[in-house]
Each structure stands twice: as C-alpha cells, then as structure tokens.
mmCIF file of C-alpha atoms in Angstrom:
data_model
loop_
_atom_site.group_PDB
_atom_site.id
_atom_site.type_symbol
_atom_site.label_atom_id
_atom_site.label_comp_id
_atom_site.label_asym_id
_atom_site.label_seq_id
_atom_site.Cartn_x
_atom_site.Cartn_y
_atom_site.Cartn_z
ATOM 1 C CA MET A 1 -0.615 -0.204 -4.021
ATOM 2 C CA PHE A 2 -0.374 0.158 -0.059
ATOM 3 C CA ALA A 3 -2.008 1.907 3.427
ATOM 4 C CA ALA A 4 -1.036 2.690 6.625
ATOM 5 C CA GLU A 5 -2.777 2.918 9.607
ATOM 6 C CA ILE A 6 -1.549 5.112 11.841
ATOM 7 C CA HIS A 7 -2.989 4.236 15.949
ATOM 8 C CA ALA A 8 -2.787 7.690 18.482
ATOM 9 C CA GLY A 9 -2.315 6.309 21.458
ATOM 10 C CA SER A 10 -2.652 8.505 24.128
ATOM 11 C CA ASP A 11 -5.371 11.217 23.995
ATOM 12 C CA ILE A 12 -3.049 14.184 23.130
ATOM 13 C CA SER A 13 -1.775 11.964 19.672
ATOM 14 C CA ARG A 14 -5.943 12.040 18.831
ATOM 15 C CA VAL A 15 -6.075 14.721 18.443
ATOM 16 C CA ASP A 16 -3.478 15.619 16.920
ATOM 17 C CA TRP A 17 -0.787 12.959 16.072
ATOM 18 C CA ARG A 18 2.098 15.076 15.510
ATOM 19 C CA SER A 19 1.845 16.243 18.960
ATOM 20 C CA ASP A 20 2.754 12.975 20.952
ATOM 21 C CA TYR A 21 5.431 10.766 17.862
ATOM 22 C CA ASP A 22 6.616 7.931 21.098
ATOM 23 C CA ALA A 23 2.551 7.476 21.541
ATOM 24 C CA LEU A 24 2.411 6.299 17.512
ATOM 25 C CA THR A 25 2.835 3.041 16.072
ATOM 26 C CA TYR A 26 2.067 1.838 12.514
ATOM 27 C CA ASP A 27 1.038 -0.719 10.512
ATOM 28 C CA VAL A 28 0.477 -1.512 6.997
ATOM 29 C CA CYS A 29 -2.897 -2.898 5.621
ATOM 30 C CA GLU A 30 -4.221 -4.050 3.236
ATOM 31 C CA VAL A 31 -6.497 -1.852 0.713
ATOM 32 C CA ALA A 32 -9.810 -3.794 -0.414
ATOM 33 C CA ASP A 33 -9.851 -5.028 -4.138
ATOM 34 C CA ASP A 34 -13.197 -3.232 -4.614
ATOM 35 C CA VAL A 35 -11.434 0.250 -3.504
ATOM 36 C CA ARG A 36 -7.744 -0.850 -5.616
ATOM 37 C CA ALA A 37 -10.044 -1.138 -8.581
ATOM 38 C CA GLY A 38 -11.474 2.437 -8.016
ATOM 39 C CA VAL A 39 -8.595 4.153 -7.116
ATOM 40 C CA LEU A 40 -6.632 3.028 -10.399
ATOM 41 C CA GLY A 41 -9.337 3.273 -12.917
ATOM 42 C CA SER A 42 -9.573 6.726 -12.257
ATOM 43 C CA ALA A 43 -7.536 9.800 -12.083
ATOM 44 C CA VAL A 44 -4.884 10.098 -8.782
ATOM 45 C CA GLU A 45 -4.175 13.451 -6.909
ATOM 46 C CA MET A 46 -1.520 13.504 -3.794
ATOM 47 C CA TRP A 47 0.000 16.144 -0.974
ATOM 48 C CA ALA A 48 1.545 16.377 1.331
ATOM 49 C CA VAL A 49 2.497 18.995 3.231
ATOM 50 C CA ASP A 50 4.953 20.129 2.353
ATOM 51 C CA GLY A 51 2.812 21.842 -0.614
ATOM 52 C CA ALA A 52 4.029 19.582 -3.417
ATOM 53 C CA TRP A 53 1.369 17.568 -5.419
ATOM 54 C CA ALA A 54 0.579 15.504 -8.068
ATOM 55 C CA ARG A 55 -1.549 14.537 -10.141
ATOM 56 C CA SER A 56 -2.950 11.190 -12.630
ATOM 57 C CA GLU A 57 -5.039 10.842 -15.216
ATOM 58 C CA ASP A 58 -5.176 9.324 -18.304
ATOM 59 C CA GLY A 59 -1.677 8.603 -18.171
ATOM 60 C CA SER A 60 -0.224 11.816 -17.543
ATOM 61 C CA VAL A 61 1.163 13.274 -14.714
ATOM 62 C CA ARG A 62 1.366 17.433 -13.007
ATOM 63 C CA GLN A 63 2.944 17.728 -10.426
ATOM 64 C CA ALA A 64 4.162 20.764 -9.098
ATOM 65 C CA GLY A 65 5.201 22.133 -5.166
ATOM 66 C CA PRO A 66 9.054 22.191 -3.239
ATOM 67 C CA ARG A 67 9.489 18.505 -4.746
ATOM 68 C CA LEU A 68 8.728 16.556 -6.484
ATOM 69 C CA LEU A 69 5.944 13.881 -5.766
ATOM 70 C CA TRP A 70 5.554 11.817 -8.496
ATOM 71 C CA ASP A 71 8.763 10.946 -8.865
ATOM 72 C CA ALA A 72 9.253 10.760 -5.332
ATOM 73 C CA VAL A 73 6.021 7.816 -5.723
ATOM 74 C CA GLU A 74 8.138 5.957 -9.175
ATOM 75 C CA ALA A 75 11.192 5.761 -7.173
ATOM 76 C CA ALA A 76 9.000 4.191 -4.613
ATOM 77 C CA HIS A 77 7.696 1.586 -6.735
ATOM 78 C CA THR A 78 11.334 0.704 -8.022
ATOM 79 C CA LEU A 79 12.459 0.351 -4.680
ATOM 80 C CA TYR A 80 9.758 -2.640 -4.091
ATOM 81 C CA VAL A 81 9.470 -3.909 -7.030
ATOM 82 C CA GLU A 82 13.442 -4.298 -7.035
ATOM 83 C CA ASN A 83 13.079 -6.173 -3.440
ATOM 84 C CA GLY A 84 10.902 -8.934 -4.825
ATOM 85 C CA ARG A 85 7.325 -7.219 -3.784
ATOM 86 C CA PRO A 86 8.708 -7.215 0.045
ATOM 87 C CA GLY A 87 4.813 -8.782 1.722
ATOM 88 C CA ARG A 88 4.048 -5.172 4.842
ATOM 89 C CA GLU A 89 5.477 -8.014 7.419
ATOM 90 C CA ARG A 90 8.534 -6.774 5.892
ATOM 91 C CA PHE A 91 8.308 -3.036 6.322
ATOM 92 C CA GLY A 92 8.925 -1.506 10.084
ATOM 93 C CA VAL A 93 8.175 1.810 11.179
ATOM 94 C CA THR A 94 10.608 4.071 13.948
ATOM 95 C CA VAL A 95 8.621 7.355 15.353
ATOM 96 C CA THR A 96 10.486 9.549 18.094
ATOM 97 C CA ALA A 97 9.667 13.298 18.775
ATOM 98 C CA GLN A 98 13.126 13.433 15.663
ATOM 99 C CA VAL A 99 12.328 11.380 13.064
ATOM 100 C CA GLN A 100 10.170 9.239 11.155
ATOM 101 C CA ARG A 101 11.834 6.214 8.788
ATOM 102 C CA ILE A 102 10.817 3.762 7.457
ATOM 103 C CA TRP A 103 12.541 0.725 6.882
ATOM 104 C CA LEU A 104 13.149 -2.658 4.658
ATOM 105 C CA ASP A 105 13.294 -6.097 6.940
ATOM 106 C CA ALA A 106 15.914 -4.039 10.221
ATOM 107 C CA PRO A 107 15.730 -0.865 11.386
ATOM 108 C CA SER A 108 19.111 -0.308 9.924
ATOM 109 C CA ARG A 109 17.523 -0.635 5.751
ATOM 110 C CA SER A 110 15.741 2.744 5.899
ATOM 111 C CA VAL A 111 14.091 3.318 3.121
ATOM 112 C CA PRO A 112 15.690 5.968 1.107
ATOM 113 C CA ARG A 113 12.704 9.389 1.251
ATOM 114 C CA GLY A 114 11.495 11.353 -1.477
ATOM 115 C CA GLN A 115 14.062 13.840 -1.880
ATOM 116 C CA SER A 116 13.258 17.630 -3.523
#
C-alpha cells in the first residue's frame, strides 16, 4: 500500500488542483501502521473520476464503470513486485497541463496506466 501527497504551489491550485497543473508537486508518503491495519482489515472501496469503481471485501471483488479499476490495481501491484518492491524514492511524477505521468527510476520509464 502506498499513498501520495499532492502539494499545491499556487492559490488557485489550492482551490482546484486541476486549474494549475504546473504548480503541483507530488511526494509518495508512508502509511501509518495503524491506518494500514485498519484498511487491510476491512472492505476496500475505490472510485475514479471516470466513474469506474471497485469494492473488495472478504476475498471477493465487485467492479464496474468504463474500466476495470481493480484489475488496474492488480496490474500495478504486479509491476511493483516485479521491480523488487521499489521504495518511494524511486518513483516520480511529471505533471503538465497536457499529461500526468508516474515513472520509476527515470522519467523515460513511465509506469503503465490502467486501461479500459
């Protein structure tokens, strides 16, 4: 499990982060052990801005929407494990008005996005 902090570097991006992509910076942050235990010990729900959603509880998963969100999460986990469970310092984020891209080790090594 990992979490990301979004830092708004302008007044307008503090109101709506989508209004000033160039002012945003990102950091991967640690998840406290008690938070991790609480999340992993209960149902997990996810929603995406495109309307996709997934819910995992008691070993079963339900998902719907324009893409299979849980499948994308599983693919991301597989990539994470295959790359030796990289620490947060190995990840980076590039954000412009046109694109948001997560990368591993170098900007030229983009992490694949979940597909429809």
